[in-house]
mmCIF file of C-alpha atoms in Angstrom:
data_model
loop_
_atom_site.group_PDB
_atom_site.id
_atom_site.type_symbol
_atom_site.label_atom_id
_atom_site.label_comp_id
_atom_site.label_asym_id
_atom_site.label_seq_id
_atom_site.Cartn_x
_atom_site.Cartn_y
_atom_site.Cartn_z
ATOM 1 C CA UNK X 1 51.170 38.025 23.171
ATOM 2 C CA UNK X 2 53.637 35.633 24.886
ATOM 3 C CA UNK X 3 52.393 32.800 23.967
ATOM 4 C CA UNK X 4 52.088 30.851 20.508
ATOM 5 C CA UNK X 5 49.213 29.388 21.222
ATOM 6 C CA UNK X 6 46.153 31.539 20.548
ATOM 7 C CA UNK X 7 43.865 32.464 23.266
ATOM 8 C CA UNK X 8 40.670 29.942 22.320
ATOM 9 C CA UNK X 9 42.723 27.689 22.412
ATOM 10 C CA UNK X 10 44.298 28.858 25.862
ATOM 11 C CA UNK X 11 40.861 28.819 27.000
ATOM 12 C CA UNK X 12 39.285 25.672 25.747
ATOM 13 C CA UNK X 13 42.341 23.792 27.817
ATOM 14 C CA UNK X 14 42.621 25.753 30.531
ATOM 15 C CA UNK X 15 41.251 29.054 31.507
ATOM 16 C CA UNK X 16 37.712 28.533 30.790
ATOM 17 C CA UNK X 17 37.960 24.607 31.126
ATOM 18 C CA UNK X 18 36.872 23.301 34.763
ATOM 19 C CA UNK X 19 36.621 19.841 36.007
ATOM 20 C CA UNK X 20 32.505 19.078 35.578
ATOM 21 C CA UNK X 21 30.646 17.470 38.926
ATOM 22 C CA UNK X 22 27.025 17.252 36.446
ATOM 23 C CA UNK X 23 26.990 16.332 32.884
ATOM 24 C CA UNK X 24 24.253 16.087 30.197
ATOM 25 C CA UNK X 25 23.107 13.013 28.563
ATOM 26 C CA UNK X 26 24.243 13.677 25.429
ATOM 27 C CA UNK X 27 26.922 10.712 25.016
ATOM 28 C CA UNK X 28 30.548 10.472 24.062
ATOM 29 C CA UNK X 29 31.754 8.357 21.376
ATOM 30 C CA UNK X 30 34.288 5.244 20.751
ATOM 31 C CA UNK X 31 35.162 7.921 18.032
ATOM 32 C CA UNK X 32 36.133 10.843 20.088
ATOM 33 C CA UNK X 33 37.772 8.410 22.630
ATOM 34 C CA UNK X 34 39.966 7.175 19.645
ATOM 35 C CA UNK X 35 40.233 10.989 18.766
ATOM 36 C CA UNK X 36 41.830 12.188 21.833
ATOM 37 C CA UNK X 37 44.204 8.995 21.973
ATOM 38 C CA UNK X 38 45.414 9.604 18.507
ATOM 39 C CA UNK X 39 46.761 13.499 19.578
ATOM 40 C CA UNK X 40 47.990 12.830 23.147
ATOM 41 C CA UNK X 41 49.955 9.629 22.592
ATOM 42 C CA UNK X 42 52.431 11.664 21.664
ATOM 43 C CA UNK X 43 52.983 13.908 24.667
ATOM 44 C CA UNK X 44 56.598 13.220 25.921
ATOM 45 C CA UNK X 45 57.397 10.147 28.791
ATOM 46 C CA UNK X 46 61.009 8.958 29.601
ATOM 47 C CA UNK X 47 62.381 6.193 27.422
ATOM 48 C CA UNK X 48 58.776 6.740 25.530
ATOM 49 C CA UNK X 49 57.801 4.506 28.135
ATOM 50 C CA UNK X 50 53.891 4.493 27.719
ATOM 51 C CA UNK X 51 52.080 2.912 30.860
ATOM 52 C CA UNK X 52 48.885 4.437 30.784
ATOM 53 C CA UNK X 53 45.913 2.139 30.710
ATOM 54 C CA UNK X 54 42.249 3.211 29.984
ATOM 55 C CA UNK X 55 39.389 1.027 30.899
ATOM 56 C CA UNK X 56 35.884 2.643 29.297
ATOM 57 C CA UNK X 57 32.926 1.653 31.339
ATOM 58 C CA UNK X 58 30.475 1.681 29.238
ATOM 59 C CA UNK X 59 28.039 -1.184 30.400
ATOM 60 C CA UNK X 60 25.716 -0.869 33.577
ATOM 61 C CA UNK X 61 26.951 -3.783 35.160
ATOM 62 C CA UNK X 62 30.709 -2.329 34.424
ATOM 63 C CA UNK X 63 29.100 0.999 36.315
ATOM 64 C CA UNK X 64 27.635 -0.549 39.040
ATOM 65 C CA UNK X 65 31.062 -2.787 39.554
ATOM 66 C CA UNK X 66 33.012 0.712 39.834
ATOM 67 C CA UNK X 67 30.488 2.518 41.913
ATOM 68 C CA UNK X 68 31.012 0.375 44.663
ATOM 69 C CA UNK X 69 34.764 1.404 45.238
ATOM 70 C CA UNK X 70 33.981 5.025 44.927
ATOM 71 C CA UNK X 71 34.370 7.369 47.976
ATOM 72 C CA UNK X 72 30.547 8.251 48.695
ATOM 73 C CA UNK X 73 31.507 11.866 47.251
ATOM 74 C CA UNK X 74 31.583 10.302 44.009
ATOM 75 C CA UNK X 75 29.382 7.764 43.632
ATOM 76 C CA UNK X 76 26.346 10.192 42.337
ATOM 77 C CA UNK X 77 28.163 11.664 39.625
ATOM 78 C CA UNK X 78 30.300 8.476 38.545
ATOM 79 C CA UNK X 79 27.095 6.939 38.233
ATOM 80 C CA UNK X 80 25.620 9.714 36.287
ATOM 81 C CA UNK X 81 28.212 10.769 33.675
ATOM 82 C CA UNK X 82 28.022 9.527 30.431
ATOM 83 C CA UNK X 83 31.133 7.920 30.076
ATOM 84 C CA UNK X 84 33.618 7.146 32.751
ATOM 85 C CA UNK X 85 37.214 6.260 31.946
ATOM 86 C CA UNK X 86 39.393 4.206 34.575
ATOM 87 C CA UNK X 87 42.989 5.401 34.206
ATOM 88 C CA UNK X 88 45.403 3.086 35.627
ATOM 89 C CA UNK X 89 49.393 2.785 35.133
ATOM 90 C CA UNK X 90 50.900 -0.746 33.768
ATOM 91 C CA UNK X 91 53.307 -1.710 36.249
ATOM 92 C CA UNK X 92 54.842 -4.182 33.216
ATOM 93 C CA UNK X 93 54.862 -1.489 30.841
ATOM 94 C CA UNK X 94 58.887 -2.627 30.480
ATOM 95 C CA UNK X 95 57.930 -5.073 28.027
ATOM 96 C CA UNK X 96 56.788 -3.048 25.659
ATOM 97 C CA UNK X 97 59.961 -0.878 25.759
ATOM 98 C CA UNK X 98 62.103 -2.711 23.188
ATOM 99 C CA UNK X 99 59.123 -2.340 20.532
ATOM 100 C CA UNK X 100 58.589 1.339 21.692
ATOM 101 C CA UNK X 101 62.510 2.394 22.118
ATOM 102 C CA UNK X 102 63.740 0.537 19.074
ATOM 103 C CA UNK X 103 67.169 2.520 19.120
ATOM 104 C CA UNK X 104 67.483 1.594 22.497
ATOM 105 C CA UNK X 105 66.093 -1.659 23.475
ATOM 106 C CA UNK X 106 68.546 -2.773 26.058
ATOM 107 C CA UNK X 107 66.775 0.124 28.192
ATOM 108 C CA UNK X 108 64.489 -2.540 29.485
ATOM 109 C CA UNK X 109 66.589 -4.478 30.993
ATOM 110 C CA UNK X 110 69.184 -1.623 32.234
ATOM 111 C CA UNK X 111 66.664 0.576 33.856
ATOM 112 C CA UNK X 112 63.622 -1.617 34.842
ATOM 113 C CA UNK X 113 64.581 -5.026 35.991
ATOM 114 C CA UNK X 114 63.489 -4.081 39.150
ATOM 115 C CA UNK X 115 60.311 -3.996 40.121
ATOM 116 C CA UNK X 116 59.853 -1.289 42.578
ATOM 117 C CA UNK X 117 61.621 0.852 39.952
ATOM 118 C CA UNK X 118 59.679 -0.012 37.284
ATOM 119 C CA UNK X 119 56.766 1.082 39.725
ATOM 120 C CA UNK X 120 57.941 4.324 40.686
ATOM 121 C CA UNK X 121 58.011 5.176 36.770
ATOM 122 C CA UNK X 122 55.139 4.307 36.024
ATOM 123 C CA UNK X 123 53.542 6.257 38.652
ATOM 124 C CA UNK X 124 55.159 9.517 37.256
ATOM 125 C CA UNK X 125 54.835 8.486 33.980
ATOM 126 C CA UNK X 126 51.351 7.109 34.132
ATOM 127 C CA UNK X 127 50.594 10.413 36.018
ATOM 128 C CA UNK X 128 52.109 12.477 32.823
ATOM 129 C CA UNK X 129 50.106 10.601 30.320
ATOM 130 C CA UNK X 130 46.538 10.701 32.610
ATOM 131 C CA UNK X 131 47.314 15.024 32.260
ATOM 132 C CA UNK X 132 47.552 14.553 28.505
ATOM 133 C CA UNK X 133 44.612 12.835 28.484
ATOM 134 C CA UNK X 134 42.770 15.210 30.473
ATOM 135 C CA UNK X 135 44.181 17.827 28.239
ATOM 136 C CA UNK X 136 42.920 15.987 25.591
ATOM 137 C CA UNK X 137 39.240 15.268 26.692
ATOM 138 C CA UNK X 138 39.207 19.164 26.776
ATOM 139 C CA UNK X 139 40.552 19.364 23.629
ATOM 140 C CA UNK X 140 37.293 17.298 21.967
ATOM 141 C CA UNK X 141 35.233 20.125 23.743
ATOM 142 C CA UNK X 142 34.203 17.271 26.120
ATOM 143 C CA UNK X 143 34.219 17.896 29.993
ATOM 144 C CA UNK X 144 36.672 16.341 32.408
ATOM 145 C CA UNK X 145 35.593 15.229 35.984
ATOM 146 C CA UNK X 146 38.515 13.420 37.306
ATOM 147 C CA UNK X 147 38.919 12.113 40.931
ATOM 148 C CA UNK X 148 41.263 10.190 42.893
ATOM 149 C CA UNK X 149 38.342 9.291 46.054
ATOM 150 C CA UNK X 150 37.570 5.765 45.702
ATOM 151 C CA UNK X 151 39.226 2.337 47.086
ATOM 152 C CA UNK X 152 42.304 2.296 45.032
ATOM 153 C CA UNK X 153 42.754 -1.422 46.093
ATOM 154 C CA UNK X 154 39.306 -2.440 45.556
ATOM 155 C CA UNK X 155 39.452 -1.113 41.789
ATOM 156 C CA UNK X 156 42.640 -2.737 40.852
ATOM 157 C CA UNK X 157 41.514 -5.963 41.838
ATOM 158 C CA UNK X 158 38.031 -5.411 40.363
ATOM 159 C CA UNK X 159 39.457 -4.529 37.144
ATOM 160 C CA UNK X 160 43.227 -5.603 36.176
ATOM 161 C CA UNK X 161 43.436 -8.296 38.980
ATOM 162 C CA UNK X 162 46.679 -9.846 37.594
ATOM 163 C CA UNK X 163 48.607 -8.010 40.384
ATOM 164 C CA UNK X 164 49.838 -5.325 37.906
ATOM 165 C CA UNK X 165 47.997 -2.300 37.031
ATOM 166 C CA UNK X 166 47.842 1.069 39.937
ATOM 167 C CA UNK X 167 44.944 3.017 39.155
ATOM 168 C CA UNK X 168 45.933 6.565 39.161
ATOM 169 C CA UNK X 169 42.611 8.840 38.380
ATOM 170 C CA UNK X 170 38.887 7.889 37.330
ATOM 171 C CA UNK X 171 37.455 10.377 35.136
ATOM 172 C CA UNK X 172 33.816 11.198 33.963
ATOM 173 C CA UNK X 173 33.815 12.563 30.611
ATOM 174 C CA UNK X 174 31.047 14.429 28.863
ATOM 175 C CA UNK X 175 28.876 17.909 28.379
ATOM 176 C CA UNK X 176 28.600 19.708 31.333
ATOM 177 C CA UNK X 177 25.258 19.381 32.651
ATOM 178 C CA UNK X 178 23.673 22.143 34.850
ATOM 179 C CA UNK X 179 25.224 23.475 37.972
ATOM 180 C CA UNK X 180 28.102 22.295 36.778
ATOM 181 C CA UNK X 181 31.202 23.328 38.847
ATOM 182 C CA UNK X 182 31.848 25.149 41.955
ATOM 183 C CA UNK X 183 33.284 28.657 42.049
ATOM 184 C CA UNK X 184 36.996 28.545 40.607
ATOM 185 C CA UNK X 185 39.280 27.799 43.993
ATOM 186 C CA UNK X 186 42.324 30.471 43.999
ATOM 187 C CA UNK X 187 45.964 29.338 42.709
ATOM 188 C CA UNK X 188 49.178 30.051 44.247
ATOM 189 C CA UNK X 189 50.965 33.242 43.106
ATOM 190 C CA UNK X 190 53.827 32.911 40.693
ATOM 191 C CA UNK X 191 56.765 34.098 43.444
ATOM 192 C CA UNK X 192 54.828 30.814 45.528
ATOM 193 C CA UNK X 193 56.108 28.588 42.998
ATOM 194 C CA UNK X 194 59.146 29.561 40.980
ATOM 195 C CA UNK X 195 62.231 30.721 41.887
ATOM 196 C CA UNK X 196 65.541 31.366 40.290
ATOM 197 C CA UNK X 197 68.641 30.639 41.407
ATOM 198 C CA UNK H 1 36.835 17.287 12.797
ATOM 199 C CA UNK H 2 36.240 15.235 16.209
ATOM 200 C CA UNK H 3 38.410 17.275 18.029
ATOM 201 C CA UNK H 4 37.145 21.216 19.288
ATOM 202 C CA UNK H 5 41.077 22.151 19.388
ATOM 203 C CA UNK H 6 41.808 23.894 15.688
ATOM 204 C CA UNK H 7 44.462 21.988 13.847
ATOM 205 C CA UNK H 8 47.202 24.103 14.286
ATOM 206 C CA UNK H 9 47.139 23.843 18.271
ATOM 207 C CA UNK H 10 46.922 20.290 17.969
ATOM 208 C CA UNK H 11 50.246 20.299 16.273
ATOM 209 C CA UNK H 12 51.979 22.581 18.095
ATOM 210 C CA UNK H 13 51.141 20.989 21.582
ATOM 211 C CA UNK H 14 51.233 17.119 20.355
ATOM 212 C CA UNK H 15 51.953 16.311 16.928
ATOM 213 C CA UNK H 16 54.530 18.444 15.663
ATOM 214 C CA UNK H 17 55.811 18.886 18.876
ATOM 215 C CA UNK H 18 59.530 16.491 20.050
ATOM 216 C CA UNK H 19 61.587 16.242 23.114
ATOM 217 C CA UNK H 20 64.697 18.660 22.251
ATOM 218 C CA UNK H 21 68.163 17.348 22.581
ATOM 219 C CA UNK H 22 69.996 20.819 21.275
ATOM 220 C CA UNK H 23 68.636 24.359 21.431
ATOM 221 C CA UNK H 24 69.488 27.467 19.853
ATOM 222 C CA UNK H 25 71.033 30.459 21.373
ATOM 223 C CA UNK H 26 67.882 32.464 21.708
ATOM 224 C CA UNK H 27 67.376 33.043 25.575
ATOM 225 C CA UNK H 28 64.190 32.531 27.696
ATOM 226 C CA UNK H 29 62.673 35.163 29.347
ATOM 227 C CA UNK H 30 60.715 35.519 32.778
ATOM 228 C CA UNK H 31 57.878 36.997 31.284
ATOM 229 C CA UNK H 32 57.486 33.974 29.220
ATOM 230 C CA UNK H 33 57.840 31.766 32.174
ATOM 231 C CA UNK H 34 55.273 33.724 33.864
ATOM 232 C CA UNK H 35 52.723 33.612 30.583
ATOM 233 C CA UNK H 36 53.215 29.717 30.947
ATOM 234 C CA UNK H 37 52.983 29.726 34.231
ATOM 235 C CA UNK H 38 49.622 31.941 34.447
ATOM 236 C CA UNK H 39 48.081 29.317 32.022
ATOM 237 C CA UNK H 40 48.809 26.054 33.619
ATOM 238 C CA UNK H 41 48.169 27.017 36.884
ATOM 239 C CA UNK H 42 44.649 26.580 36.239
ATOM 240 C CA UNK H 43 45.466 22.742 35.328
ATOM 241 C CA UNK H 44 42.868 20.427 37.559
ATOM 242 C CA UNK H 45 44.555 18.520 40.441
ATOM 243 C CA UNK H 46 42.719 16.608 43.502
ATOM 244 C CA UNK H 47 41.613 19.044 46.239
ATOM 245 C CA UNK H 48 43.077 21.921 44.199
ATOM 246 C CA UNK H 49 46.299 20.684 45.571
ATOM 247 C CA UNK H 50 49.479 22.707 43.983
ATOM 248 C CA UNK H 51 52.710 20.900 45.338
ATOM 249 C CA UNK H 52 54.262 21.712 42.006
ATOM 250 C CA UNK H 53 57.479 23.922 42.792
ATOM 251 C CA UNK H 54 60.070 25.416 39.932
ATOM 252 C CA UNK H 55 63.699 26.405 40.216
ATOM 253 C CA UNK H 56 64.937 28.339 37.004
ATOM 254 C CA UNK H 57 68.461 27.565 36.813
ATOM 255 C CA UNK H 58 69.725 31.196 35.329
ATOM 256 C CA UNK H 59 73.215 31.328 37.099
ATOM 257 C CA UNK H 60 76.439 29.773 35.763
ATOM 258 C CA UNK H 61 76.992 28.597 39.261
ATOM 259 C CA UNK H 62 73.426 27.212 39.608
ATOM 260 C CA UNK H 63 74.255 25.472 36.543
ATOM 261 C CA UNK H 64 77.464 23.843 37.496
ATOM 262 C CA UNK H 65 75.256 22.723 40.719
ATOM 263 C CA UNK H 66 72.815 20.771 38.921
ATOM 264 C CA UNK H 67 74.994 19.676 35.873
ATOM 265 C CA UNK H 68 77.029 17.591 38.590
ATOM 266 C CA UNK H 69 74.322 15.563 39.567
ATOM 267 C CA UNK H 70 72.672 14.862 36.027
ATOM 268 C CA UNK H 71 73.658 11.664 34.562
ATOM 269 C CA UNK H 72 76.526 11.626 32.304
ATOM 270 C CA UNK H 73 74.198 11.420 28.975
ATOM 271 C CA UNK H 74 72.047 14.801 30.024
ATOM 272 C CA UNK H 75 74.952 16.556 31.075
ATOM 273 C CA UNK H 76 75.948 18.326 27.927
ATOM 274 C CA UNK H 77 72.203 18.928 26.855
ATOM 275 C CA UNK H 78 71.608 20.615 30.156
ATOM 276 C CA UNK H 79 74.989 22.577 30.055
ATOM 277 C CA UNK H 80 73.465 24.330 26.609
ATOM 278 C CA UNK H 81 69.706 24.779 27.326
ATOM 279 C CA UNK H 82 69.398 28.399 27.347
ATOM 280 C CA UNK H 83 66.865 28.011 30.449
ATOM 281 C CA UNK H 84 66.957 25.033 32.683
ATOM 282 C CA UNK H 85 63.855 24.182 35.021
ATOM 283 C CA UNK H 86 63.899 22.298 38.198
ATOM 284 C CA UNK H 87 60.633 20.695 38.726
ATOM 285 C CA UNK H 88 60.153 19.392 41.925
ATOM 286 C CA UNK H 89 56.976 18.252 44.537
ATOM 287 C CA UNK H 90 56.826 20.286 47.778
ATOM 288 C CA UNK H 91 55.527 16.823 49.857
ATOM 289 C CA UNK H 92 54.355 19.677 52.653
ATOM 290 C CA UNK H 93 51.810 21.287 50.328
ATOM 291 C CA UNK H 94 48.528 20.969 52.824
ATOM 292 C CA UNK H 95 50.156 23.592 54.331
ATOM 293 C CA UNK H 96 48.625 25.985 51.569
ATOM 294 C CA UNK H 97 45.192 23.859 51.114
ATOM 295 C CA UNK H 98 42.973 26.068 53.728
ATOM 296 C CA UNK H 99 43.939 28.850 51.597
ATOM 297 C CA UNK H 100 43.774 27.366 47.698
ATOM 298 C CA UNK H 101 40.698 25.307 48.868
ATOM 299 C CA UNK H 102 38.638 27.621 50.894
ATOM 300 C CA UNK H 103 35.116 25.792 50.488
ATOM 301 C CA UNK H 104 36.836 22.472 52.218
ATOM 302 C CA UNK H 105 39.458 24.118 54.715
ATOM 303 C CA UNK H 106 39.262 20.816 56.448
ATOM 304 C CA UNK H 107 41.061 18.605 53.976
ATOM 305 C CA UNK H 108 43.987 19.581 55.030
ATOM 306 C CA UNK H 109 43.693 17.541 58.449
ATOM 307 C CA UNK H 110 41.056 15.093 57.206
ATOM 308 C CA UNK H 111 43.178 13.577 54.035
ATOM 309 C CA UNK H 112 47.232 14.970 54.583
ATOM 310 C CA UNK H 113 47.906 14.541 58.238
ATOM 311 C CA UNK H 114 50.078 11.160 56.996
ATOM 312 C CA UNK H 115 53.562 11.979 55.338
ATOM 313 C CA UNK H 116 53.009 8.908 53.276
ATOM 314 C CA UNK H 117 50.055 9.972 52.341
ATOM 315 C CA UNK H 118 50.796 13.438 51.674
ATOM 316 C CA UNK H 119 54.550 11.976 49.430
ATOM 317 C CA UNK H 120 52.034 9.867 47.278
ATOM 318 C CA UNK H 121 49.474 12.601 46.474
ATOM 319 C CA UNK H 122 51.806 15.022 46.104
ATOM 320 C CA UNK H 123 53.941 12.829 43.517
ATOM 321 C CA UNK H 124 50.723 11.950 41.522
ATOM 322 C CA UNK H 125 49.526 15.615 41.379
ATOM 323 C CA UNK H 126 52.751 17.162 40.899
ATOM 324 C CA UNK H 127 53.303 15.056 38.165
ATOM 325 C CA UNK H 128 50.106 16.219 36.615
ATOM 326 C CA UNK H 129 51.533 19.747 37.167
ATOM 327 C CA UNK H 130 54.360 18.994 35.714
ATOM 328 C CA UNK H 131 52.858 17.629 32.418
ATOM 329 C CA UNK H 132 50.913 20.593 32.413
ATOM 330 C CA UNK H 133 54.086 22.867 32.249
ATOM 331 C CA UNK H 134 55.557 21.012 29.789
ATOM 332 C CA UNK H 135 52.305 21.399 27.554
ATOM 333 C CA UNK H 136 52.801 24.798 28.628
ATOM 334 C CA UNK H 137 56.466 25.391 27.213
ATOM 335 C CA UNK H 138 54.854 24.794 24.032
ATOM 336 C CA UNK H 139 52.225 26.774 24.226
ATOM 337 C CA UNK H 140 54.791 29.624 24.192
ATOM 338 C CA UNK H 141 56.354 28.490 20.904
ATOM 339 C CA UNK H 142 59.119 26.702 23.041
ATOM 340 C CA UNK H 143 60.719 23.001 22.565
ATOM 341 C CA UNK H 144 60.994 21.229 26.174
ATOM 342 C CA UNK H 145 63.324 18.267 27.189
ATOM 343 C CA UNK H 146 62.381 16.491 30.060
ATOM 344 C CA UNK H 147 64.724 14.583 31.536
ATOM 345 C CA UNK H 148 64.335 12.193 34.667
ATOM 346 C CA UNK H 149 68.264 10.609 34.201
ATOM 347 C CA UNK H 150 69.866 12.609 37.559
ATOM 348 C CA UNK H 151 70.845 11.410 41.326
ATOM 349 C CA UNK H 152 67.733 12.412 42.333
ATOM 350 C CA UNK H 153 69.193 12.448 45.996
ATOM 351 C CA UNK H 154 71.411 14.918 45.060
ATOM 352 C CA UNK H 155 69.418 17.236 43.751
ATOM 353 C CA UNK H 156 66.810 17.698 46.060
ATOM 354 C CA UNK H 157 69.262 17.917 48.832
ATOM 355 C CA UNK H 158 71.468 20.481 46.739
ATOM 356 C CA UNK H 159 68.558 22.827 45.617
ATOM 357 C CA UNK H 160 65.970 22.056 48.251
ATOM 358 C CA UNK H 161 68.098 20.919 51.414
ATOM 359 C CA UNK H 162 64.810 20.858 53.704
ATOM 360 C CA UNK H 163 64.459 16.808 53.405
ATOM 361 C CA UNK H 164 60.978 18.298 51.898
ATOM 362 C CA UNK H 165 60.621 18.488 48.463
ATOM 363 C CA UNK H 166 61.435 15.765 45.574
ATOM 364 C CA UNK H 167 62.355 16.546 42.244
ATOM 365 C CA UNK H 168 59.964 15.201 39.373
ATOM 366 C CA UNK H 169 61.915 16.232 36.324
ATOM 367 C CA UNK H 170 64.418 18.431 35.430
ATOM 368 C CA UNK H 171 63.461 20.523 31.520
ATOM 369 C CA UNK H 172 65.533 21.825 29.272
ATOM 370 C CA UNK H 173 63.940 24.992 27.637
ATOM 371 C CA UNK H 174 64.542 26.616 24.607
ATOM 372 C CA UNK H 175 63.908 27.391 20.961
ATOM 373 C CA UNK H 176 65.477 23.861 19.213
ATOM 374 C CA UNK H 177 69.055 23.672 17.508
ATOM 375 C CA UNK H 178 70.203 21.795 15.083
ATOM 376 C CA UNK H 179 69.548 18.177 14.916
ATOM 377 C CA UNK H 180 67.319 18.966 17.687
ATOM 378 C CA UNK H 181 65.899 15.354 17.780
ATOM 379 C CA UNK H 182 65.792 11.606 17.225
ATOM 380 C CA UNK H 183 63.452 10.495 14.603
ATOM 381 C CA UNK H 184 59.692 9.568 16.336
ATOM 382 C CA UNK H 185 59.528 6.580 18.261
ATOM 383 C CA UNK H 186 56.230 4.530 17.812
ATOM 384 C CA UNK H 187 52.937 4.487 20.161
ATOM 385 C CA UNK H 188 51.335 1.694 21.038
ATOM 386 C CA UNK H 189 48.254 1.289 19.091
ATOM 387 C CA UNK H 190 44.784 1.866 20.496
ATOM 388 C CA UNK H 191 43.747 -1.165 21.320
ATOM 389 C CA UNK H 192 46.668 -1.657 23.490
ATOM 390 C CA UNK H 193 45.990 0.834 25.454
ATOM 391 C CA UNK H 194 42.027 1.114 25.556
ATOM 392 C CA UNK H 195 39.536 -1.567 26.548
ATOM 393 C CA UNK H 196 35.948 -1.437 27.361
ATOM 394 C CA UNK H 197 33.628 -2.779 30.241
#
């Protein structure tokens, strides 16, 4: 009643969604990839600063190169799922800004010449635009099994290697396959998290 | 057609949706903070970790406290919000993971004994959190303005004072006023964001 949103929709993105540790082998698409990029670009960053990065593995040799920095938690169903998507963050993303702000281009230069700055936002930013994306994998009735176990080092070098990419999440994407997810773990009461002053 | 989320969700979460700038008079209720609040909280984060804390600013003297330390360009925005939101990362959240992760009680002192450690996870996954809520305010119909331009210093020792907590974002809620918003800014395309292994 409270919301606008209507309740399928409620569900498909949150309530009945859970993050997948099997999938199926049914595959997932350039198309839907493209699909879910085209809706959640648009979810809101500061300065529309955009630093996600997403690296499909979609070759074996591309698997077996990310395996090997998973924690061991993670290697069974990283190899298994039938796509896996390498978020990372673009710690350069301030070059981009003048194209991406173009009523306020000087941004780049007044907020991110520095580089540990520039870092910090993409972190949170990155991290805002890897939620949308996980939104939007559930949105495409597709599965989301993101994780954040692996050598973070070890897959930055592996895969960006210019010195300038954090990877934030991995995520296997795909139908759930059969035991899917554990039992749903409780969530903190609403008087736990918000209060008023 | 790609997409399992109906057409009409998709626009009010992503397409159709903007980052307000004015709001109308209309206030905010709890209840609707609690109806966002009751879907997002089932939004996937690493070790069901929930650092994600929220101050409602409902006071006029709350208000005044937080205006001060928003830069001079939010200050008016936030001064007319009809709900402001304080969203902050509680960096001592493994406190709370025996409970919210009862399968793994252990993580807590395996994975979060470090401060460092803890700052960084708790910064990724409340920023996940936080994206959630703000795909939340939406779902209830509402427009949300994120805003990151504060003394960030000042807030978190004004609201949180415990050297414990650091704010993520601070979003203006609301039903949008007039010329609520800048025209759309561009996103990059997808094949500057996407590659393939």
């Amino acid at each position: 009643m409270t919301l606008a949103l209507d309740a399928a929709a409620q569900d498909l993105l949150f309530r009945e969604a859970r993050t997948a540790n099997t999938f199926s082998d049914e595959p997932v698409s350039d198309e839907q990839v493209q699909a879910i990029y085209d809706l959640v670009k648009f979810g809101p960053t500061a300065f529309n600063q955009q630093p996600l990065r997403i690296v499909l593995v979609r070759s074996e040799e591309g698997r077996a190169r990310l395996v090997q920095h998973m924690a061991d938690g993670n290697k069974a169903k990283t190899s298994g799922a039938p796509l896996v998507a390498i978020l990372a963050a673009d710690n350069e993303f301030h070059e981009e800004l003048p194209s991406q702000l173009p009523h306020f281009p000087q941004a780049k230069d007044m907020f991110f010449s520095e580089r540990p700055v520039r870092e910090a936002s993409a972190t949170l930013n990155g991290a805002l635009q890897a939620a949308y994306f996980i939104i939007g994998v559930r949105a495409a009735g597709l599965a989301a099994g993101p994780m954040t176990g692996y050598d973070a080092a070890g897959i930055n070098k592996e895969f960006f290697g210019d010195g300038e990419h954090s990877v934030l999440a991995v995520v296997n994407i795909g139908k759930p396959g059969e035991d899917a997810w554990f039992p749903r773990s409780p969530r903190l009461a609403y008087d736990q998290v918000v209060t008023t002053v």
